[in-house]
Amino acid sequence: MASAPEDPVLQRYFKGHKAAITSVDFSPDGKQLATGSWDTFLMLWSFKPQARAFRYVGHKDVVTSVQFSPLGNLLASASRDRTVRLWIPDKRGKSSEFKAHTAPVRSVDFSADGQFLATASEDKSIKVWNMYRQRFLYSLYRHTHWVRCAKFSPDGRLIVSCSEDKTIKIWDTTNKQCVNNFSDFVGFANFVDFNPSGTCIASAGSDHTVKIWDIRVNKLLQHYQVHSGGVNCVSFHPSGNYLITASSDGMLKILDLLEGRLIYTLQGHTGPVFTVTFSKGGELFTSGGADAQVLLWRTNFDELNCKDVIKRNLKRLHFDSPPHLLDIYPRTPHPQEGKIETVEINPKLDVIDLQTSTPPVVDILSFDSTTTTETTVRTLPDKGEEICGYFLNPSLMSSECSPTTLKKKTEEMSYLPSESQRNIPLAVTDALEHIMEQLNVLTQTVSILEQRLTLTEDKLKDCLENQQRLFNAIQQKS
């Protein structure tokens, strides 16, 4: 079937990773793309013609998740090497390493204001970090199996998480308590996220389903069965009216949430698709999978349907905001067989003038500092280096520094020894490495103790509540 003007179109391939793509994210300005892969590298791609791609070297195992900060001045990555890294996304690629998790880290997510970072791990915990001070804040423990994903709500007041314990939990970031729990799964959720208004969550199920929940009334709004394999990732269009899904069946599916139906099936990848996301404006989306290729698509369909939404709204008896998920009530599952109105797009058949981008790749070795729950070790920049580019207080770092401030800071650092004077004897290096190893062990011990303390507090709380109930019962009898 030939594509109509309102159909999504595959624009470009990006090739450079040597193994499966696990995560993709657009920069806030929509000019760059970050990707993580099984090849242990994080790559930064530019949409400019003939631009170089940067490959950041630092993680020692699979990179599981990547995300730009809201300002675009930082790039966070999670890895199976149990660390989280924060990178400055430029040609120097300085990074800061966070160590607190005791098992592989599965996801990273910035709060909308950029002040906090949430990380989810196979150590069954979610950890929250302060970006201004670059330090660990607190852990959330209630899951009883690996935590796959954790995401902030748009207002930052809640965190949603999903785990292989077959539950989805909602956490209050103010009192650090689990305030809601969804466990209506045959399988478990691989991925979960809030819609743009923060009223609903969508889950990508290992049982091949996609579910939309209203967190205000704890109600399942929609339940889609459109894939023949596990669903690995979902992404809401910024309007909140569409959801795109990525699955191990090799397909991308686009759902119209207002109509409650599947509208597009996209074929482009060979093998499972692990990740998909819309750009901040929704005009583009990108996907990655086992074929080690990153596909960039133009959305198109949202422009046409926006007019339809306005028309539908005008037909209402009263004027209010355009229809949203809060207008939708629980529906029956949407099986894939009944897709009469679904459009299937196979770019291998439709697209003739497709751009394949295999840009020259520049390897950037990490120049990093380490942050743990206990210690912070920072490496100072070289004398005369641009101070505002250095990673001190990243979330507050402005894109420009005044010449006066720059000159002053350069003078303050003039006491630093030159490179030739900074050669450290091998014995000292070995001793420092040993100290760092011991600190890592201490960090893990503190994390375990923290978990046990939390469980003990919970049991004590339960005991006190039981005592109070017994006391009340005895008083009533007497």
XYZ file of C-alpha atoms in Angstrom:
478
model
C 0.000 0.000 0.000
C 1.404 3.408 -0.970
C 1.866 5.858 1.908
C -0.540 8.773 2.213
C 0.814 12.260 3.134
C -0.404 11.844 6.712
C 1.343 8.491 7.217
C 4.580 8.234 9.189
C 7.693 8.054 7.002
C 11.120 6.568 7.709
C 13.688 9.332 7.122
C 17.089 7.966 8.090
C 19.058 5.003 9.356
C 21.956 5.587 11.747
C 24.620 2.878 11.775
C 27.596 2.778 14.140
C 26.802 0.480 17.065
C 28.145 -3.078 16.928
C 25.322 -4.692 18.929
C 21.655 -4.275 19.866
C 20.308 -0.798 20.660
C 18.787 -0.698 24.157
C 17.744 2.951 24.546
C 17.269 6.145 22.502
C 16.517 9.777 23.400
C 16.227 13.098 21.565
C 18.015 16.194 22.815
C 15.545 18.883 23.975
C 16.357 21.043 20.928
C 15.673 18.110 18.593
C 19.050 18.411 16.855
C 20.770 15.356 18.361
C 20.057 11.773 19.273
C 21.635 9.709 22.065
C 21.712 5.913 21.963
C 22.861 3.147 24.309
C 23.829 -0.358 23.251
C 24.906 -3.866 24.211
C 28.323 -2.920 22.786
C 28.902 -0.949 26.077
C 29.037 2.402 24.244
C 26.878 5.488 24.351
C 26.683 7.354 21.034
C 25.675 10.903 20.170
C 24.353 11.540 16.651
C 23.811 14.907 14.962
C 21.079 15.503 12.369
C 23.331 17.929 10.469
C 24.582 16.632 7.097
C 28.092 15.098 7.189
C 28.317 15.603 10.966
C 30.510 13.302 13.022
C 29.069 10.925 15.603
C 30.622 10.714 19.061
C 31.080 7.383 20.808
C 31.550 7.690 24.565
C 33.735 5.016 26.132
C 33.486 4.437 29.875
C 30.951 1.784 30.818
C 32.301 -1.741 31.240
C 29.075 -3.591 30.371
C 25.806 -3.162 28.462
C 24.389 0.391 28.471
C 20.727 -0.154 29.395
C 19.277 3.376 29.398
C 20.123 6.907 28.220
C 18.391 10.250 28.729
C 19.123 13.937 28.159
C 18.528 16.374 31.001
C 15.693 18.879 30.389
C 18.201 21.609 29.484
C 20.217 19.256 27.286
C 23.481 20.075 29.074
C 23.777 16.566 30.556
C 23.316 13.031 29.366
C 22.631 10.247 31.879
C 23.353 6.575 31.209
C 22.740 3.368 33.164
C 24.646 0.128 32.735
C 24.881 -3.500 33.735
C 28.253 -2.571 35.263
C 26.166 -1.319 38.259
C 26.984 2.347 37.642
C 25.219 5.468 36.421
C 27.182 8.058 34.464
C 26.460 11.711 33.757
C 28.134 12.995 30.608
C 28.594 16.440 29.153
C 27.422 15.769 25.565
C 30.256 17.406 23.643
C 33.503 16.390 21.963
C 35.355 16.168 25.292
C 32.811 13.880 26.929
C 33.660 14.456 30.576
C 31.603 12.272 32.886
C 30.803 11.699 36.530
C 30.221 8.179 37.798
C 27.596 7.351 40.430
C 28.000 4.149 42.424
C 25.361 3.013 44.906
C 23.445 0.162 43.292
C 24.645 -3.349 44.050
C 23.326 -4.916 40.823
C 22.855 -3.893 37.168
C 21.064 -0.545 36.695
C 18.130 -0.732 34.268
C 16.889 2.843 33.814
C 17.618 6.534 34.372
C 15.106 9.390 34.407
C 15.467 13.122 35.087
C 12.730 15.063 36.856
C 11.139 17.741 34.641
C 13.045 20.525 36.423
C 16.347 18.671 36.059
C 17.069 18.756 39.801
C 16.748 15.023 40.441
C 17.621 11.724 38.780
C 15.822 8.429 39.453
C 17.604 5.124 38.813
C 16.106 1.618 38.868
C 18.122 -1.521 39.453
C 18.134 -5.288 39.713
C 19.044 -4.813 43.396
C 15.219 -4.314 43.805
C 15.578 -0.609 44.619
C 14.943 2.799 43.090
C 17.436 5.473 44.047
C 17.022 9.237 43.751
C 19.988 11.570 43.270
C 20.402 15.314 43.701
C 21.864 16.785 40.506
C 22.884 20.109 42.023
C 25.098 18.546 44.670
C 25.802 15.351 42.728
C 24.889 13.183 45.667
C 22.681 10.259 46.593
C 19.455 11.262 48.386
C 17.320 8.221 49.206
C 16.214 4.727 48.188
C 12.737 3.324 47.612
C 12.310 -0.315 48.666
C 9.121 -2.334 48.287
C 9.649 -4.357 45.143
C 10.527 -8.008 45.708
C 12.227 -8.622 42.346
C 14.327 -6.709 39.801
C 13.094 -3.187 39.078
C 12.901 -2.673 35.322
C 12.042 1.009 35.061
C 11.331 4.128 37.163
C 9.910 7.425 35.856
C 9.045 10.798 37.403
C 5.587 12.276 36.889
C 5.548 15.552 34.891
C 5.193 17.576 38.108
C 7.912 15.572 39.894
C 5.679 14.682 42.850
C 5.357 11.004 41.968
C 7.545 8.179 40.661
C 6.131 5.152 38.857
C 8.123 1.908 38.805
C 7.666 -1.561 37.371
C 9.294 -4.786 38.438
C 9.581 -8.463 37.622
C 7.565 -9.051 40.802
C 4.570 -8.328 38.466
C 3.654 -5.065 40.167
C 3.612 -1.397 39.184
C 4.050 0.955 42.113
C 3.404 4.680 42.513
C 5.654 6.504 44.998
C 5.241 9.884 46.690
C 8.571 11.736 46.476
C 7.681 13.911 49.479
C 7.162 11.220 52.111
C 9.057 8.464 50.201
C 6.099 6.072 50.557
C 4.449 3.713 48.100
C 0.973 5.214 47.619
C -0.474 2.909 44.977
C 0.024 -0.561 43.598
C -1.149 -2.221 40.372
C -0.660 -5.973 40.015
C -3.039 -7.015 37.238
C -0.468 -8.833 35.129
C -0.052 -12.322 33.773
C 3.531 -11.348 33.029
C 5.437 -8.298 34.246
C 5.872 -4.798 32.827
C 9.119 -4.135 30.968
C 8.557 -0.389 30.835
C 6.179 2.175 32.326
C 5.661 5.932 31.929
C 3.279 8.792 32.713
C 1.202 10.513 30.050
C 2.026 14.223 29.502
C -0.751 15.401 31.864
C 0.345 13.020 34.635
C -3.134 11.529 35.103
C -2.432 8.133 33.547
C 0.347 5.585 33.176
C 1.047 3.218 30.305
C 2.763 -0.138 30.751
C 4.566 -2.344 28.238
C 3.907 -5.960 29.187
C 5.991 -9.086 28.738
C 2.585 -10.765 28.200
C 2.305 -8.900 24.830
C -0.170 -6.315 26.194
C -0.232 -2.541 26.529
C -2.301 -1.127 29.385
C -3.382 2.410 30.267
C -4.305 3.090 33.908
C -5.951 6.171 35.428
C -4.022 6.720 38.655
C -6.661 9.093 40.103
C -9.357 6.418 40.300
C -7.126 3.297 40.061
C -8.986 2.162 36.969
C -7.791 0.275 33.895
C -8.809 2.551 31.012
C -7.531 0.666 27.992
C -6.076 -2.766 27.294
C -4.468 -3.431 23.917
C -3.394 -6.810 22.548
C -1.824 -5.778 19.264
C 1.587 -7.474 19.469
C 2.586 -11.109 19.073
C 5.665 -10.706 21.285
C 6.620 -8.999 24.537
C 6.256 -5.212 24.510
C 9.570 -3.591 25.451
C 8.893 0.146 25.373
C 6.156 2.756 24.935
C 6.199 6.506 24.295
C 3.405 9.064 24.546
C 3.050 11.717 21.864
C 3.351 15.179 23.547
C -0.354 15.759 22.861
C -1.157 12.676 24.936
C -3.462 11.450 22.156
C -1.169 8.799 20.676
C 1.048 6.036 22.019
C 3.793 4.259 20.105
C 4.912 0.777 21.174
C 7.995 -1.352 20.436
C 7.945 -5.131 20.631
C 10.039 -8.264 20.332
C 7.815 -9.234 17.379
C 9.865 -6.717 15.342
C 6.996 -4.250 14.986
C 6.231 -0.693 16.026
C 2.539 0.041 16.628
C 0.867 3.442 16.859
C -2.325 3.632 18.938
C -4.933 6.396 18.773
C -5.907 6.712 22.437
C -8.928 8.935 21.781
C -10.422 6.423 19.355
C -9.088 3.480 21.334
C -7.667 1.673 18.301
C -4.533 0.654 16.460
C -3.859 2.990 13.507
C -0.379 2.060 12.211
C 1.889 -0.976 12.120
C 5.467 -0.070 11.180
C 7.969 -2.581 9.843
C 11.537 -1.428 9.587
C 13.653 -3.415 12.000
C 15.005 -6.923 11.560
C 14.422 -8.714 14.838
C 13.125 -7.432 18.197
C 12.621 -3.679 18.754
C 13.765 -2.672 22.226
C 13.238 1.077 22.387
C 11.189 3.904 20.889
C 10.572 7.551 21.754
C 8.935 10.682 20.374
C 10.875 13.932 20.085
C 9.918 16.715 22.498
C 7.669 18.348 19.871
C 6.293 15.066 18.570
C 7.180 15.721 14.924
C 9.752 12.902 14.921
C 10.195 9.553 16.620
C 13.088 7.114 16.715
C 13.476 3.398 17.356
C 16.272 0.887 17.977
C 16.574 -2.848 18.281
C 18.512 -6.075 17.901
C 19.613 -5.188 14.351
C 21.943 -2.496 15.831
C 20.267 0.160 13.684
C 18.668 3.418 14.819
C 15.683 4.437 12.685
C 14.460 8.036 12.515
C 10.832 8.555 11.480
C 8.745 11.636 10.646
C 5.390 11.473 12.456
C 3.047 13.246 9.959
C -0.182 11.681 11.278
C -0.433 14.044 14.259
C -0.807 17.117 12.007
C -3.918 15.782 10.246
C -5.543 14.354 13.347
C -5.049 17.556 15.317
C -7.699 19.174 13.064
C -10.003 16.206 13.605
C -9.667 16.607 17.371
C -10.613 20.310 17.130
C -13.657 19.486 14.958
C -14.769 16.783 17.368
C -14.422 19.211 20.259
C -16.584 21.839 18.512
C -19.421 19.329 18.249
C -19.683 19.111 22.024
C -22.511 20.802 23.882
C -20.086 22.911 25.889
C -16.631 24.276 25.250
C -13.735 22.999 27.279
C -10.280 21.539 26.677
C -9.805 19.042 23.811
C -10.744 15.440 24.627
C -8.089 13.613 26.593
C -7.687 10.287 28.333
C -9.952 11.446 31.138
C -12.841 11.115 28.631
C -12.090 7.452 28.021
C -13.688 4.621 29.982
C -12.547 1.005 30.260
C -12.676 -0.833 26.964
C -12.435 -4.445 25.923
C -9.075 -5.703 24.570
C -8.212 -4.769 20.996
C -7.056 -7.983 19.261
C -4.719 -7.625 16.313
C -6.938 -9.695 13.984
C -9.653 -7.030 13.708
C -7.434 -4.365 12.174
C -9.495 -3.475 9.110
C -8.637 0.235 9.370
C -5.000 -0.302 10.306
C -2.330 0.935 7.908
C 0.799 -1.213 7.562
C 3.975 0.564 6.498
C 7.058 -1.299 5.353
C 9.737 1.273 4.463
C 11.767 -1.376 2.646
C 8.970 -1.404 0.056
C 7.813 2.226 0.161
C 10.889 4.387 0.616
C 13.158 4.916 -2.359
C 15.352 7.921 -1.446
C 16.095 6.849 2.140
C 19.156 8.436 3.742
C 21.481 5.941 5.376
C 23.782 7.709 7.776
C 27.047 5.993 8.675
C 28.986 9.044 9.866
C 32.649 9.057 10.883
C 32.781 8.060 14.557
C 35.005 9.793 17.104
C 35.840 7.716 20.197
C 35.841 9.748 23.410
C 37.418 8.221 26.510
C 35.728 9.148 29.762
C 37.392 11.816 31.904
C 35.439 11.145 35.056
C 34.838 11.599 38.729
C 33.076 9.155 41.034
C 30.125 9.721 43.371
C 28.969 7.045 45.816
C 26.553 7.124 48.729
C 29.474 7.803 51.016
C 32.153 9.656 49.103
C 32.621 12.154 46.316
C 35.905 12.236 44.417
C 36.326 14.897 41.735
C 39.060 15.453 39.184
C 39.934 19.085 38.512
C 40.139 20.430 34.958
C 43.420 21.361 33.351
C 44.727 24.885 33.883
C 43.170 27.354 31.478
C 40.357 24.999 30.495
C 36.914 26.499 30.001
C 35.472 26.366 33.510
C 31.792 26.567 32.578
C 32.155 23.387 30.517
C 33.413 21.446 33.508
C 31.094 19.227 35.464
C 30.696 20.868 38.883
C 27.039 21.695 39.489
C 25.632 20.280 36.268
C 21.920 20.979 36.632
C 22.552 24.683 37.204
C 25.326 25.104 34.664
C 24.497 27.811 32.136
C 25.407 27.518 28.477
C 27.408 30.749 28.688
C 29.856 32.063 31.256
C 30.811 35.709 31.588
C 34.449 36.510 30.599
C 35.013 38.127 34.010
C 33.944 35.004 35.897
C 35.974 32.797 33.578
C 39.119 34.886 34.031
C 38.693 34.954 37.813
C 38.214 31.194 38.057
C 41.232 30.597 35.781
C 43.380 32.780 38.049
C 42.107 30.943 41.126
C 43.303 27.683 39.631
C 46.729 28.987 38.593
C 48.298 27.191 41.539
C 47.599 23.803 39.993
C 50.755 21.895 38.988
C 51.497 21.324 35.316
C 50.830 17.957 33.617
C 54.509 16.894 33.961
C 54.368 17.522 37.712
C 51.249 15.425 38.161
C 52.751 12.031 37.344
C 51.693 9.795 40.236
C 53.972 6.896 41.291
C 52.599 3.418 40.531
C 52.530 2.437 44.202
C 50.332 5.448 45.030
C 48.008 4.609 42.116
C 47.650 1.029 43.352
C 46.947 2.262 46.877
C 44.275 4.672 45.616
C 42.638 1.917 43.569
C 42.595 -0.324 46.645
C 40.998 2.479 48.694
C 38.347 2.974 46.011
C 37.576 -0.760 46.044
C 37.171 -0.659 49.824
C 34.896 2.374 49.558
C 32.755 0.518 47.022
C 32.441 -2.402 49.446
C 31.420 0.044 52.199
C 28.860 1.599 49.857
C 27.310 -1.790 49.139
C 27.258 -2.615 52.857
C 25.525 0.683 53.682
C 22.961 0.016 50.947
C 22.169 -3.445 52.363
C 21.939 -2.078 55.908
C 19.619 0.682 54.677
C 17.353 -1.920 53.098
C 17.262 -4.011 56.273
C 16.550 -0.928 58.381
C 13.625 -0.020 56.103
C 12.172 -3.533 56.446
C 12.610 -3.429 60.223
C 10.839 -0.053 60.392
C 7.966 -1.438 58.331
C 7.613 -4.472 60.637
C 7.744 -2.246 63.723
C 5.054 -0.017 62.239
C 2.845 -3.066 61.563
C 3.366 -4.291 65.146
C 2.380 -0.888 66.564
C -0.730 -0.785 64.387
C -1.717 -4.293 65.533
C -1.181 -3.313 69.163
C -3.349 -0.235 68.682
C -6.115 -2.327 67.106
C -5.985 -4.830 69.996
C -6.040 -2.008 72.534
C -9.066 -0.433 70.826
C -10.846 -3.796 70.722
C -10.224 -4.396 74.451
C -11.490 -0.894 75.286
C -14.670 -1.441 73.287
C -15.385 -4.746 75.080
C -14.829 -3.224 78.489
